[in-house]
Amino acid sequence: MKEEKNTHALLFLLLLHSTLGQLDYAPHFYDYGPSSTHGNMALFSISEDTSVGTQIYVLNGTDPEDDPVQYGLTFEKGSKEYFWVESKSGNVTLVQELDRETQDEISVLVSITDGRNKVVETVRVFVTDANDEPPEFQNLPFIINIPEDTAAGSSIYRVQAVDRDMGSGGSVSYYLQTIPSTASFFGIKWKHILQQDII
Ligand SMILES: *[C@@H]1O[C@H](CO)[C@@H](O)[C@H](O)[C@H]1NC(C)=O
Ligand SMILES: *[C@@H]1O[C@H](CO)[C@@H](O)[C@H](O)[C@H]1NC(C)=O
């Protein structure tokens, strides 16, 4: 009799387990990798010159029971809210201007829910560079005193400018514009792309 009781208890537990287990599975995101424009947004890259209002991504996932899912998107405390998601379609829109020189990586909490289970993932979105920063001279103004006996061909000053863009967008070239009466006195020598001698 005791054994029968135990069997009943076990059966009950098994039943309970399988009912609960099959009651509802959590939805999940698809992950098609960083270069895809739909999925969970993980490692997605967006150029800093993307216009506000552009649809940039579609959050996309599924529910094992095929229940309709809704999407959500939030940011860590203190972070600007750069994106907005339309909960049913998963369409993600850029709602804040980006600037790689200020923030090159954005942490986003993306969520998917079937109404009962909500799955939240923290993903990183990268902001890529556009050539949007002007070059800036260092140590302005340049005031240079030149002794009159300075030999022709001497280096009299080295100008330097910096540009906060990356790669080729961050390299600078120098030109010298002289007023006609002094044109023959000065020239600029290419030394390398970032620093030039004026001779
Ligand atoms: C979501 O992913 C599924 C499976 O790959 C695909 O059939 C569907 O078209 C995708 N939806 C969107 C909006 O990208
Ligand atoms: C979501 O974006 C697709 C194009 O990717 C568009 O066809 C659809 O109308 C958009 N839906 C909403 C609700 O904005």
mmCIF file of C-alpha atoms and ligand atoms in Angstrom:
data_model
loop_
_atom_site.group_PDB
_atom_site.id
_atom_site.type_symbol
_atom_site.label_atom_id
_atom_site.label_comp_id
_atom_site.label_asym_id
_atom_site.label_seq_id
_atom_site.Cartn_x
_atom_site.Cartn_y
_atom_site.Cartn_z
ATOM 1 C CA MET A 1 0.000 0.000 0.000
ATOM 2 C CA LYS A 2 2.832 2.338 0.868
ATOM 3 C CA GLU A 3 4.451 1.547 -2.425
ATOM 4 C CA GLU A 4 1.249 2.382 -4.300
ATOM 5 C CA LYS A 5 1.032 5.720 -2.551
ATOM 6 C CA ASN A 6 4.577 6.479 -3.595
ATOM 7 C CA THR A 7 3.823 5.559 -7.174
ATOM 8 C CA HIS A 8 0.844 7.872 -7.154
ATOM 9 C CA ALA A 9 2.911 10.654 -5.752
ATOM 10 C CA LEU A 10 5.540 10.074 -8.393
ATOM 11 C CA LEU A 11 2.951 10.008 -11.166
ATOM 12 C CA PHE A 12 1.452 13.198 -9.861
ATOM 13 C CA LEU A 13 4.844 14.847 -9.817
ATOM 14 C CA LEU A 14 5.622 13.640 -13.313
ATOM 15 C CA LEU A 15 2.286 14.948 -14.559
ATOM 16 C CA LEU A 16 2.782 18.247 -12.812
ATOM 17 C CA HIS A 17 6.244 18.517 -14.224
ATOM 18 C CA SER A 18 5.194 17.787 -17.783
ATOM 19 C CA THR A 19 2.184 20.126 -17.578
ATOM 20 C CA LEU A 20 4.274 22.974 -16.241
ATOM 21 C CA GLY A 21 7.101 22.180 -18.585
ATOM 22 C CA GLN A 22 4.880 22.201 -21.646
ATOM 23 C CA LEU A 23 2.620 24.952 -20.477
ATOM 24 C CA ASP A 24 4.673 27.671 -22.005
ATOM 25 C CA TYR A 25 8.143 28.012 -23.407
ATOM 26 C CA ALA A 26 9.861 31.361 -23.403
ATOM 27 C CA PRO A 27 10.211 33.220 -26.692
ATOM 28 C CA HIS A 28 13.660 33.868 -28.063
ATOM 29 C CA PHE A 29 15.437 36.165 -30.458
ATOM 30 C CA TYR A 30 16.957 35.044 -33.708
ATOM 31 C CA ASP A 31 20.652 35.829 -33.953
ATOM 32 C CA TYR A 32 21.902 36.224 -37.498
ATOM 33 C CA GLY A 33 25.194 37.818 -36.467
ATOM 34 C CA PRO A 34 26.549 41.373 -36.423
ATOM 35 C CA SER A 35 26.107 42.141 -40.119
ATOM 36 C CA SER A 36 22.401 41.327 -40.176
ATOM 37 C CA THR A 37 19.761 44.053 -39.794
ATOM 38 C CA HIS A 38 17.291 41.792 -38.034
ATOM 39 C CA GLY A 39 17.637 39.602 -34.950
ATOM 40 C CA ASN A 40 18.672 40.681 -31.461
ATOM 41 C CA MET A 41 20.853 43.682 -32.394
ATOM 42 C CA ALA A 42 23.957 42.106 -30.839
ATOM 43 C CA LEU A 43 27.152 43.758 -32.140
ATOM 44 C CA PHE A 44 25.177 45.705 -34.719
ATOM 45 C CA SER A 45 27.144 48.660 -36.159
ATOM 46 C CA ILE A 46 25.644 51.985 -37.075
ATOM 47 C CA SER A 47 27.354 54.980 -38.635
ATOM 48 C CA GLU A 48 27.419 58.130 -36.524
ATOM 49 C CA ASP A 49 26.030 60.189 -39.415
ATOM 50 C CA THR A 50 22.752 58.207 -39.607
ATOM 51 C CA SER A 51 19.833 60.657 -39.551
ATOM 52 C CA VAL A 52 17.454 60.733 -36.620
ATOM 53 C CA GLY A 53 14.197 59.064 -37.687
ATOM 54 C CA THR A 54 15.873 56.373 -39.784
ATOM 55 C CA GLN A 55 14.645 52.833 -39.301
ATOM 56 C CA ILE A 56 17.872 51.016 -38.503
ATOM 57 C CA TYR A 57 16.953 47.513 -37.401
ATOM 58 C CA VAL A 58 14.133 45.009 -36.932
ATOM 59 C CA LEU A 59 14.124 43.066 -33.683
ATOM 60 C CA ASN A 60 13.073 39.593 -34.646
ATOM 61 C CA GLY A 61 12.362 36.521 -32.608
ATOM 62 C CA THR A 62 9.817 33.802 -32.185
ATOM 63 C CA ASP A 63 7.782 31.904 -29.640
ATOM 64 C CA PRO A 64 7.837 28.108 -29.590
ATOM 65 C CA GLU A 65 4.033 28.046 -29.236
ATOM 66 C CA ASP A 66 3.735 30.632 -32.012
ATOM 67 C CA ASP A 67 2.120 33.103 -29.647
ATOM 68 C CA PRO A 68 2.409 36.690 -30.845
ATOM 69 C CA VAL A 69 5.456 38.387 -29.382
ATOM 70 C CA GLN A 70 6.179 41.961 -28.422
ATOM 71 C CA TYR A 71 9.523 43.665 -28.345
ATOM 72 C CA GLY A 72 11.004 46.136 -25.934
ATOM 73 C CA LEU A 73 14.172 48.164 -25.773
ATOM 74 C CA THR A 74 15.655 50.011 -22.813
ATOM 75 C CA PHE A 75 18.958 51.578 -21.875
ATOM 76 C CA GLU A 76 21.151 51.436 -18.850
ATOM 77 C CA LYS A 77 20.543 54.055 -16.201
ATOM 78 C CA GLY A 78 22.098 57.361 -17.137
ATOM 79 C CA SER A 79 22.450 56.510 -20.820
ATOM 80 C CA LYS A 80 20.823 58.539 -23.562
ATOM 81 C CA GLU A 81 17.901 56.714 -25.182
ATOM 82 C CA TYR A 82 19.166 56.435 -28.731
ATOM 83 C CA PHE A 83 16.649 53.993 -30.185
ATOM 84 C CA TRP A 84 12.948 53.360 -30.077
ATOM 85 C CA VAL A 85 11.190 50.115 -30.940
ATOM 86 C CA GLU A 86 7.680 49.659 -32.229
ATOM 87 C CA SER A 87 6.628 46.788 -29.957
ATOM 88 C CA LYS A 88 4.668 44.690 -32.458
ATOM 89 C CA SER A 89 6.809 44.957 -35.595
ATOM 90 C CA GLY A 90 10.148 45.165 -33.776
ATOM 91 C CA ASN A 91 11.105 48.088 -36.019
ATOM 92 C CA VAL A 92 13.869 50.064 -34.366
ATOM 93 C CA THR A 93 14.255 53.759 -35.133
ATOM 94 C CA LEU A 94 17.121 56.104 -34.315
ATOM 95 C CA VAL A 95 15.747 58.888 -32.098
ATOM 96 C CA GLN A 96 18.923 60.643 -30.859
ATOM 97 C CA GLU A 97 21.860 61.957 -32.785
ATOM 98 C CA LEU A 98 24.958 59.780 -32.558
ATOM 99 C CA ASP A 99 28.536 60.957 -32.138
ATOM 100 C CA ARG A 100 31.298 58.379 -32.166
ATOM 101 C CA GLU A 101 33.746 60.859 -30.662
ATOM 102 C CA THR A 102 31.474 61.064 -27.579
ATOM 103 C CA GLN A 103 30.227 57.471 -27.356
ATOM 104 C CA ASP A 104 31.361 54.664 -29.624
ATOM 105 C CA GLU A 105 29.486 51.845 -27.979
ATOM 106 C CA ILE A 106 25.902 51.690 -26.711
ATOM 107 C CA SER A 107 24.585 49.079 -24.294
ATOM 108 C CA VAL A 108 20.999 48.154 -25.073
ATOM 109 C CA LEU A 109 18.628 45.860 -23.214
ATOM 110 C CA VAL A 110 16.420 44.184 -25.787
ATOM 111 C CA SER A 111 13.435 42.143 -24.696
ATOM 112 C CA ILE A 112 10.932 39.792 -26.216
ATOM 113 C CA THR A 113 7.770 38.599 -24.509
ATOM 114 C CA ASP A 114 4.900 36.290 -25.369
ATOM 115 C CA GLY A 115 2.769 37.912 -22.674
ATOM 116 C CA ARG A 116 3.820 35.469 -19.958
ATOM 117 C CA ASN A 117 7.558 35.027 -20.336
ATOM 118 C CA LYS A 118 9.893 37.902 -20.941
ATOM 119 C CA VAL A 119 13.450 37.367 -22.053
ATOM 120 C CA VAL A 120 15.888 40.259 -21.739
ATOM 121 C CA GLU A 121 19.321 40.348 -23.351
ATOM 122 C CA THR A 122 21.977 43.005 -22.969
ATOM 123 C CA VAL A 123 23.626 43.699 -26.308
ATOM 124 C CA ARG A 124 26.271 46.116 -27.502
ATOM 125 C CA VAL A 125 25.794 48.339 -30.525
ATOM 126 C CA PHE A 126 28.822 49.991 -32.104
ATOM 127 C CA VAL A 127 28.865 53.512 -33.475
ATOM 128 C CA THR A 128 31.178 53.738 -36.466
ATOM 129 C CA ASP A 129 33.074 56.770 -37.657
ATOM 130 C CA ALA A 130 32.101 59.241 -40.338
ATOM 131 C CA ASN A 131 34.487 61.974 -41.431
ATOM 132 C CA ASP A 132 32.564 64.623 -39.489
ATOM 133 C CA GLU A 133 35.188 66.307 -37.337
ATOM 134 C CA PRO A 134 37.030 69.393 -38.585
ATOM 135 C CA PRO A 135 40.805 69.411 -38.185
ATOM 136 C CA GLU A 136 41.999 71.838 -35.524
ATOM 137 C CA PHE A 137 45.293 73.659 -35.256
ATOM 138 C CA GLN A 138 47.126 73.274 -31.980
ATOM 139 C CA ASN A 139 48.688 76.181 -30.105
ATOM 140 C CA LEU A 140 46.916 78.969 -31.916
ATOM 141 C CA PRO A 141 47.621 81.805 -32.516
ATOM 142 C CA PHE A 142 50.931 81.345 -34.247
ATOM 143 C CA ILE A 143 53.088 84.373 -33.589
ATOM 144 C CA ILE A 144 56.525 83.880 -34.976
ATOM 145 C CA ASN A 145 59.458 86.261 -34.724
ATOM 146 C CA ILE A 146 62.097 85.666 -37.349
ATOM 147 C CA PRO A 147 65.526 87.283 -37.002
ATOM 148 C CA GLU A 148 66.387 89.100 -40.202
ATOM 149 C CA ASP A 149 69.607 87.119 -40.587
ATOM 150 C CA THR A 150 67.763 83.803 -40.722
ATOM 151 C CA ALA A 151 69.250 81.799 -43.544
ATOM 152 C CA ALA A 152 66.990 80.943 -46.448
ATOM 153 C CA GLY A 153 65.947 77.342 -46.136
ATOM 154 C CA SER A 154 65.751 77.411 -42.339
ATOM 155 C CA SER A 155 62.782 75.906 -40.637
ATOM 156 C CA ILE A 156 61.006 78.659 -38.746
ATOM 157 C CA TYR A 157 57.950 76.962 -37.356
ATOM 158 C CA ARG A 158 56.186 73.642 -37.276
ATOM 159 C CA VAL A 159 52.402 73.771 -37.360
ATOM 160 C CA GLN A 160 50.379 70.958 -35.997
ATOM 161 C CA ALA A 161 46.731 70.089 -36.336
ATOM 162 C CA VAL A 162 44.681 67.210 -35.036
ATOM 163 C CA ASP A 163 41.519 65.613 -36.325
ATOM 164 C CA ARG A 164 39.466 63.360 -34.095
ATOM 165 C CA ASP A 165 38.116 61.181 -36.910
ATOM 166 C CA MET A 166 39.502 57.723 -37.413
ATOM 167 C CA GLY A 167 41.549 56.286 -40.275
ATOM 168 C CA SER A 168 41.909 58.342 -43.444
ATOM 169 C CA GLY A 169 39.167 60.708 -42.197
ATOM 170 C CA GLY A 170 41.517 61.672 -39.374
ATOM 171 C CA SER A 171 44.568 62.553 -41.454
ATOM 172 C CA VAL A 172 45.268 66.170 -42.251
ATOM 173 C CA SER A 173 47.132 68.003 -45.029
ATOM 174 C CA TYR A 174 48.626 71.462 -44.691
ATOM 175 C CA TYR A 175 48.655 74.310 -47.165
ATOM 176 C CA LEU A 176 50.183 77.735 -46.897
ATOM 177 C CA GLN A 177 48.387 80.717 -48.280
ATOM 178 C CA THR A 178 50.423 83.889 -48.359
ATOM 179 C CA ILE A 179 49.490 87.422 -49.170
ATOM 180 C CA PRO A 180 51.082 88.529 -52.442
ATOM 181 C CA SER A 181 53.760 90.790 -50.938
ATOM 182 C CA THR A 182 55.226 87.985 -48.792
ATOM 183 C CA ALA A 183 54.620 85.126 -51.185
ATOM 184 C CA SER A 184 58.250 84.664 -52.035
ATOM 185 C CA PHE A 185 59.444 84.580 -48.433
ATOM 186 C CA PHE A 186 57.751 81.444 -47.172
ATOM 187 C CA GLY A 187 57.058 77.951 -48.281
ATOM 188 C CA ILE A 188 55.685 74.842 -46.680
ATOM 189 C CA LYS A 189 57.520 71.571 -46.692
ATOM 190 C CA TRP A 190 55.777 68.261 -46.554
ATOM 191 C CA LYS A 191 57.304 66.277 -43.802
ATOM 192 C CA HIS A 192 54.672 63.768 -43.073
ATOM 193 C CA ILE A 193 50.945 63.872 -43.068
ATOM 194 C CA LEU A 194 50.572 65.174 -39.530
ATOM 195 C CA GLN A 195 53.350 67.713 -39.148
ATOM 196 C CA GLN A 196 54.839 70.183 -41.576
ATOM 197 C CA ASP A 197 57.771 72.522 -41.475
ATOM 198 C CA ILE A 198 57.377 75.991 -42.760
ATOM 199 C CA ILE A 199 60.626 77.065 -44.295
HETATM 200 C C1 LIG B 1 12.362 37.081 -38.828
HETATM 201 O O1 LIG B 1 13.083 35.905 -39.013
HETATM 202 C C2 LIG B 1 12.344 34.894 -39.675
HETATM 203 C C3 LIG B 1 13.155 33.620 -39.647
HETATM 204 O O2 LIG B 1 14.411 33.800 -40.219
HETATM 205 C C4 LIG B 1 12.015 35.384 -41.083
HETATM 206 O O3 LIG B 1 11.245 34.383 -41.739
HETATM 207 C C5 LIG B 1 11.253 36.661 -41.008
HETATM 208 O O4 LIG B 1 11.076 37.194 -42.296
HETATM 209 C C6 LIG B 1 12.017 37.674 -40.177
HETATM 210 N N1 LIG B 1 11.229 38.874 -40.030
HETATM 211 C C7 LIG B 1 11.749 40.088 -40.170
HETATM 212 C C8 LIG B 1 10.810 41.215 -39.957
HETATM 213 O O5 LIG B 1 12.929 40.286 -40.443
HETATM 214 C C1 LIG B 2 8.371 48.081 -40.108
HETATM 215 O O1 LIG B 2 9.321 48.158 -41.149
HETATM 216 C C2 LIG B 2 8.921 47.567 -42.373
HETATM 217 C C3 LIG B 2 10.071 47.674 -43.330
HETATM 218 O O2 LIG B 2 11.237 47.097 -42.801
HETATM 219 C C4 LIG B 2 7.684 48.250 -42.908
HETATM 220 O O3 LIG B 2 7.263 47.603 -44.063
HETATM 221 C C5 LIG B 2 6.605 48.230 -41.844
HETATM 222 O O4 LIG B 2 5.500 48.984 -42.306
HETATM 223 C C6 LIG B 2 7.100 48.786 -40.533
HETATM 224 N N1 LIG B 2 6.053 48.635 -39.545
HETATM 225 C C7 LIG B 2 5.770 49.581 -38.644
HETATM 226 C C8 LIG B 2 4.655 49.275 -37.717
HETATM 227 O O5 LIG B 2 6.386 50.630 -38.581
#
